[in-house]
XYZ file of C-alpha atoms in Angstrom:
391
model
C 57.620 -48.967 -71.812
C 60.668 -47.382 -70.969
C 59.878 -44.784 -68.375
C 61.150 -41.230 -68.874
C 62.564 -39.973 -65.840
C 60.758 -36.833 -64.447
C 62.234 -33.659 -63.215
C 60.882 -31.364 -60.948
C 58.545 -28.672 -61.970
C 55.285 -27.080 -61.324
C 53.622 -29.502 -63.686
C 52.613 -33.031 -62.528
C 54.598 -35.770 -64.130
C 52.979 -39.031 -64.530
C 54.614 -42.168 -65.302
C 53.812 -45.839 -64.574
C 56.157 -46.488 -61.877
C 54.771 -48.629 -59.155
C 52.919 -47.125 -56.422
C 54.712 -46.384 -53.198
C 53.576 -47.945 -50.128
C 51.094 -45.530 -48.285
C 52.506 -44.458 -45.123
C 50.769 -43.968 -41.694
C 50.944 -40.031 -40.960
C 50.528 -40.721 -37.281
C 54.032 -42.589 -37.425
C 56.015 -40.238 -39.015
C 55.898 -37.282 -41.364
C 58.626 -37.659 -44.363
C 59.931 -34.014 -43.954
C 63.543 -34.650 -44.198
C 64.821 -38.001 -45.371
C 68.414 -39.415 -45.327
C 69.300 -42.939 -46.365
C 65.583 -43.845 -46.586
C 64.868 -42.661 -42.947
C 62.942 -39.603 -41.565
C 64.836 -37.281 -39.395
C 62.078 -34.700 -38.742
C 62.125 -35.533 -35.053
C 65.759 -33.802 -34.913
C 64.297 -30.186 -35.149
C 62.213 -30.255 -32.007
C 65.070 -32.025 -30.259
C 67.552 -29.398 -31.228
C 65.104 -26.481 -30.223
C 64.726 -28.211 -26.833
C 68.267 -28.535 -26.187
C 68.995 -25.081 -27.607
C 66.430 -23.500 -25.256
C 67.735 -25.479 -22.104
C 71.236 -24.463 -22.792
C 70.738 -20.760 -23.240
C 68.424 -20.592 -20.291
C 71.087 -22.497 -17.999
C 74.056 -20.281 -19.227
C 72.499 -16.758 -19.069
C 71.827 -14.517 -16.169
C 68.505 -14.277 -14.377
C 67.682 -11.361 -16.493
C 67.485 -13.487 -19.494
C 65.076 -16.376 -18.505
C 63.884 -18.155 -21.676
C 62.771 -21.448 -20.272
C 59.072 -20.702 -21.070
C 60.044 -20.681 -24.866
C 59.974 -24.253 -24.616
C 56.253 -24.185 -25.429
C 57.432 -23.851 -28.959
C 58.702 -27.365 -28.977
C 55.794 -29.530 -29.067
C 54.113 -27.292 -31.237
C 57.012 -27.685 -33.931
C 56.521 -31.382 -33.385
C 52.946 -31.178 -34.138
C 53.834 -29.738 -37.513
C 56.399 -31.882 -38.757
C 56.196 -35.032 -36.542
C 53.823 -37.927 -35.993
C 51.338 -38.080 -33.019
C 53.252 -40.361 -30.880
C 56.414 -38.129 -31.196
C 54.551 -35.002 -30.632
C 52.851 -36.548 -27.325
C 56.764 -37.628 -26.089
C 57.885 -33.951 -26.909
C 54.986 -32.457 -24.952
C 56.001 -34.540 -21.930
C 59.797 -33.894 -22.295
C 58.963 -30.306 -22.590
C 56.962 -30.270 -19.364
C 59.591 -32.369 -17.353
C 62.449 -30.312 -18.793
C 60.719 -27.055 -17.777
C 60.312 -28.360 -14.112
C 63.643 -29.583 -13.835
C 65.567 -26.330 -15.339
C 63.532 -24.095 -13.527
C 64.083 -25.927 -10.183
C 67.742 -25.354 -10.534
C 67.274 -21.524 -10.332
C 66.972 -19.691 -6.733
C 63.347 -19.450 -5.955
C 63.099 -15.540 -6.508
C 64.119 -16.232 -10.111
C 61.922 -19.077 -10.972
C 59.476 -18.693 -13.703
C 56.798 -20.697 -11.674
C 53.557 -22.438 -11.707
C 51.671 -20.378 -14.164
C 54.321 -20.760 -16.865
C 54.445 -24.571 -16.107
C 50.752 -24.781 -16.561
C 51.055 -22.764 -19.828
C 53.956 -25.336 -21.225
C 51.463 -28.359 -20.189
C 48.276 -27.060 -21.844
C 50.184 -26.059 -25.143
C 51.684 -29.745 -25.300
C 48.039 -31.073 -24.957
C 46.920 -28.750 -27.610
C 49.967 -29.643 -29.799
C 49.075 -33.322 -29.460
C 45.455 -32.813 -30.508
C 46.340 -30.677 -33.248
C 48.775 -33.203 -34.538
C 45.933 -35.707 -34.358
C 43.863 -33.340 -36.619
C 46.710 -33.073 -39.228
C 47.181 -36.865 -39.226
C 43.697 -37.505 -40.077
C 43.712 -34.870 -42.775
C 46.671 -36.593 -44.477
C 45.213 -39.936 -44.053
C 42.138 -38.442 -46.208
C 44.686 -36.875 -48.578
C 46.283 -40.108 -49.050
C 43.021 -41.912 -49.720
C 42.069 -39.352 -52.305
C 45.229 -39.865 -53.754
C 45.194 -43.540 -54.056
C 41.646 -42.888 -55.714
C 43.285 -40.720 -58.279
C 46.117 -43.128 -58.943
C 43.616 -46.018 -59.634
C 41.605 -43.645 -62.074
C 44.668 -42.810 -63.785
C 45.955 -46.334 -64.243
C 42.558 -47.407 -65.357
C 42.496 -44.641 -68.139
C 46.294 -44.702 -69.024
C 47.054 -48.327 -68.347
C 50.813 -49.027 -67.866
C 52.379 -50.379 -71.218
C 55.106 -53.137 -70.999
C 58.331 -52.440 -72.939
C 58.425 -53.473 -76.586
C 54.509 -53.934 -76.311
C 53.121 -55.244 -79.705
C 56.579 -55.106 -81.622
C 56.514 -51.236 -80.979
C 59.386 -49.566 -79.002
C 57.824 -46.742 -77.338
C 57.826 -43.951 -74.452
C 55.365 -41.710 -73.340
C 54.870 -38.795 -70.679
C 51.812 -37.350 -69.231
C 52.221 -33.771 -67.640
C 49.300 -32.683 -65.871
C 48.507 -28.590 -65.683
C 46.540 -29.226 -62.507
C 49.166 -29.740 -59.810
C 46.374 -31.558 -57.656
C 44.766 -33.741 -60.512
C 46.573 -36.824 -61.528
C 44.638 -37.363 -64.814
C 42.719 -35.226 -67.332
C 41.423 -35.423 -70.869
C 44.674 -36.633 -72.700
C 44.482 -40.390 -73.584
C 46.812 -42.854 -75.242
C 46.864 -46.681 -75.710
C 48.510 -49.495 -78.033
C 46.348 -52.529 -78.785
C 47.738 -55.524 -80.412
C 45.529 -57.901 -82.530
C 45.266 -60.188 -85.231
C 45.053 -57.694 -87.884
C 48.106 -55.662 -86.353
C 49.075 -53.362 -83.883
C 46.799 -49.989 -83.386
C 47.846 -46.779 -81.471
C 45.517 -44.064 -80.193
C 46.400 -40.739 -79.012
C 44.157 -37.843 -78.377
C 42.691 -35.011 -76.582
C 39.603 -34.776 -74.952
C 37.972 -31.042 -75.021
C 37.372 -29.464 -71.786
C 38.878 -30.545 -68.215
C 37.435 -32.075 -65.313
C 35.641 -35.665 -64.553
C 33.703 -35.161 -67.756
C 36.742 -35.169 -69.838
C 38.206 -37.939 -67.778
C 34.999 -40.028 -68.436
C 34.884 -39.404 -72.406
C 38.604 -40.362 -72.543
C 37.813 -43.761 -70.475
C 34.917 -44.454 -72.792
C 36.915 -43.973 -76.155
C 39.554 -46.113 -74.835
C 37.315 -48.901 -74.001
C 36.033 -48.741 -77.337
C 39.373 -48.562 -78.885
C 40.773 -51.523 -76.819
C 37.875 -53.537 -78.183
C 37.444 -52.481 -81.795
C 41.266 -52.192 -82.310
C 41.546 -56.033 -81.513
C 38.463 -57.394 -83.321
C 38.034 -55.132 -86.415
C 40.170 -55.895 -89.478
C 40.116 -52.473 -91.011
C 41.186 -49.257 -89.501
C 38.274 -47.430 -91.072
C 35.978 -49.593 -89.045
C 38.066 -48.827 -85.670
C 37.383 -45.253 -86.412
C 34.040 -45.280 -87.072
C 33.342 -47.399 -83.923
C 35.198 -44.570 -82.147
C 32.866 -41.928 -83.680
C 29.767 -43.682 -82.684
C 31.084 -44.205 -79.118
C 31.893 -40.664 -78.590
C 28.308 -39.635 -79.947
C 26.655 -42.120 -77.446
C 28.563 -40.980 -74.623
C 27.411 -37.394 -75.352
C 23.882 -38.449 -75.563
C 24.157 -40.224 -72.193
C 25.785 -36.975 -70.465
C 23.007 -34.903 -71.868
C 20.331 -37.458 -70.557
C 21.889 -37.108 -67.070
C 21.238 -33.273 -67.051
C 25.042 -32.506 -67.657
C 26.369 -29.868 -69.971
C 28.589 -32.185 -72.064
C 26.522 -31.932 -75.400
C 29.164 -30.125 -77.411
C 32.223 -32.127 -76.077
C 34.595 -33.447 -78.674
C 37.911 -35.144 -78.909
C 40.739 -34.634 -81.430
C 42.772 -37.836 -81.804
C 45.214 -39.828 -84.112
C 44.587 -43.409 -84.878
C 47.726 -45.421 -86.108
C 47.701 -48.830 -87.497
C 50.676 -51.060 -88.326
C 49.910 -53.969 -90.067
C 51.697 -57.421 -90.146
C 54.044 -57.806 -93.072
C 54.332 -54.227 -94.017
C 57.302 -52.941 -91.940
C 57.851 -49.818 -94.350
C 54.201 -48.292 -93.837
C 51.628 -47.277 -91.382
C 48.160 -46.382 -91.522
C 46.608 -43.253 -90.107
C 43.262 -41.623 -89.586
C 43.395 -38.190 -88.007
C 40.496 -36.580 -86.179
C 41.298 -32.955 -86.567
C 44.425 -33.406 -84.449
C 48.060 -32.217 -85.123
C 49.844 -34.254 -87.473
C 52.414 -36.492 -85.990
C 56.199 -35.900 -86.834
C 58.372 -38.747 -88.258
C 61.883 -38.159 -86.341
C 65.079 -39.709 -87.356
C 68.599 -38.691 -86.510
C 69.160 -36.671 -89.587
C 65.719 -34.429 -89.613
C 62.049 -34.264 -88.993
C 59.146 -34.457 -91.334
C 55.758 -33.839 -90.635
C 52.974 -36.436 -91.729
C 50.296 -35.078 -94.019
C 47.939 -33.133 -92.039
C 44.321 -34.793 -91.091
C 41.455 -33.296 -93.231
C 38.823 -34.960 -90.574
C 36.625 -33.492 -87.827
C 37.305 -34.334 -84.187
C 35.374 -37.100 -82.778
C 31.792 -36.289 -81.877
C 31.470 -33.790 -84.737
C 31.216 -36.457 -87.746
C 27.402 -35.521 -87.935
C 28.410 -32.258 -89.402
C 29.940 -33.476 -92.670
C 27.697 -34.068 -95.675
C 29.028 -37.374 -96.309
C 28.677 -39.569 -93.112
C 31.708 -41.714 -92.089
C 35.016 -41.273 -90.568
C 37.742 -39.487 -92.092
C 39.857 -41.205 -94.736
C 42.618 -43.515 -93.902
C 46.203 -42.710 -95.464
C 48.980 -45.107 -96.000
C 52.067 -43.486 -95.165
C 55.683 -44.640 -95.758
C 57.622 -44.876 -92.788
C 61.454 -45.756 -92.675
C 63.158 -48.267 -90.242
C 65.052 -45.574 -88.539
C 61.868 -43.240 -88.118
C 60.108 -42.611 -85.034
C 56.520 -41.258 -84.902
C 56.296 -38.516 -82.412
C 52.442 -37.497 -81.421
C 51.613 -34.722 -79.102
C 48.667 -33.091 -77.777
C 48.152 -29.161 -77.881
C 49.744 -29.092 -74.523
C 52.928 -28.957 -76.264
C 52.059 -27.291 -79.512
C 50.281 -24.516 -77.720
C 52.774 -23.923 -74.831
C 53.649 -20.269 -74.536
C 56.801 -18.663 -72.919
C 56.569 -15.355 -70.886
C 56.836 -13.376 -74.246
C 53.807 -15.490 -75.717
C 55.852 -17.521 -78.272
C 54.770 -20.958 -78.974
C 57.075 -23.954 -78.358
C 58.734 -24.963 -81.503
C 58.388 -28.536 -81.635
C 59.562 -29.214 -84.899
C 62.901 -27.343 -84.358
C 63.188 -28.992 -80.879
C 62.516 -32.415 -82.216
C 65.599 -31.844 -84.959
C 67.787 -30.595 -82.009
C 67.197 -33.792 -80.466
C 69.147 -35.668 -83.220
C 67.850 -39.050 -81.938
C 65.258 -41.437 -82.823
C 65.218 -43.353 -79.797
C 61.655 -42.957 -78.343
C 62.793 -42.329 -74.544
C 65.435 -39.911 -75.434
C 63.281 -38.126 -77.927
C 60.223 -37.959 -75.394
C 62.645 -36.583 -72.584
C 63.960 -34.010 -75.038
C 60.656 -32.389 -75.796
C 59.432 -32.945 -72.206
C 62.428 -30.890 -70.751
C 62.175 -28.259 -73.528
C 58.264 -27.808 -72.735
C 59.012 -27.149 -69.059
C 62.048 -24.763 -69.847
C 59.816 -23.079 -72.482
C 57.055 -22.628 -69.968
C 59.026 -22.555 -66.837
C 56.875 -25.331 -65.607
C 53.637 -23.549 -65.711
C 51.577 -25.516 -68.072
C 48.115 -24.111 -69.425
C 46.733 -27.311 -70.575
C 47.512 -31.036 -69.895
C 50.387 -32.273 -72.259
C 51.112 -35.907 -73.489
C 54.079 -36.806 -75.646
C 53.988 -40.223 -77.240
C 56.732 -41.682 -79.289
C 56.731 -44.950 -81.267
C 58.962 -46.789 -83.754
C 58.628 -50.588 -85.044
C 61.124 -53.205 -83.201
C 62.812 -55.880 -85.331
C 61.045 -58.460 -83.054
C 57.554 -59.066 -83.831
């Protein structure tokens, strides 16, 4: 997979970059960085020097050495525990030295020294509490990252003969993964691709997505016919719903829309598609865009409502060598701007004037973020694939 560089927004942009080394908040708080180093300690130092200089250069009517009590407090907010402790000691020593330089009648005296010392101790304790909260936050982030990489596993570049790029935008600025899912599964019967969106949010949607992806990874490899893979997905969704209901959870009506694609070996100019109530993919080429036929099947988990049981029909669609399939979830098609206008996906894909998956995904992603001003109302997945010349 070619990673698409992320731009800042209110949405959380997820890619498959290698996880960063977890930093111990007791040692440093990365507030300001330059050339890979943190300079958060500079702010309390400047404040300490400024208060000392002003107190020494003004008259006795403007004694501000007691303001040095702010120094350990600022350090507690942006520095580590040991740095805060150092500033607490420096503040007390600096107060004692500067105050002793004044005549006795102008000295701030012992009460203010006790105030500065006590404030330093409180600042160290506050920094310890803050550092503990940050450690817990980092631990929870690690858990969320592990969950994300389990559900949305990293895909290597050119995986299974497909040039692909994908971006996941979480509407929740805290959550790292939601109900959107995608995967590519090569096998002896060709390469299968699954992109979908579980109805609802929260852990229930993540569990359903994980269940569907697990079934897809097995069935997509072993089953010869794409229709059989589709049937296995429908059965898995029903089984998952039955389990959650038995556990007493309100997931009995959960469903998922999805697009299941099959690239058969020896057929470079065609793709098989089963559409479970999802928006049809777009076939994008540098000269234009065409929409694939809309799916007439019901979402996964609702197959029991049809009179004739079975998955939706499998369509075989011609696909030119310079066409890229663009599959998005409803976070793109239902994205609205301040005036309530939907994001024009087809027009924006035409303006991209490229069939390169990475460039196409980046163009759509940036367009959605501009259209919504970064305020996404739903999780969003943008997935683009095309065949490569290599098998």
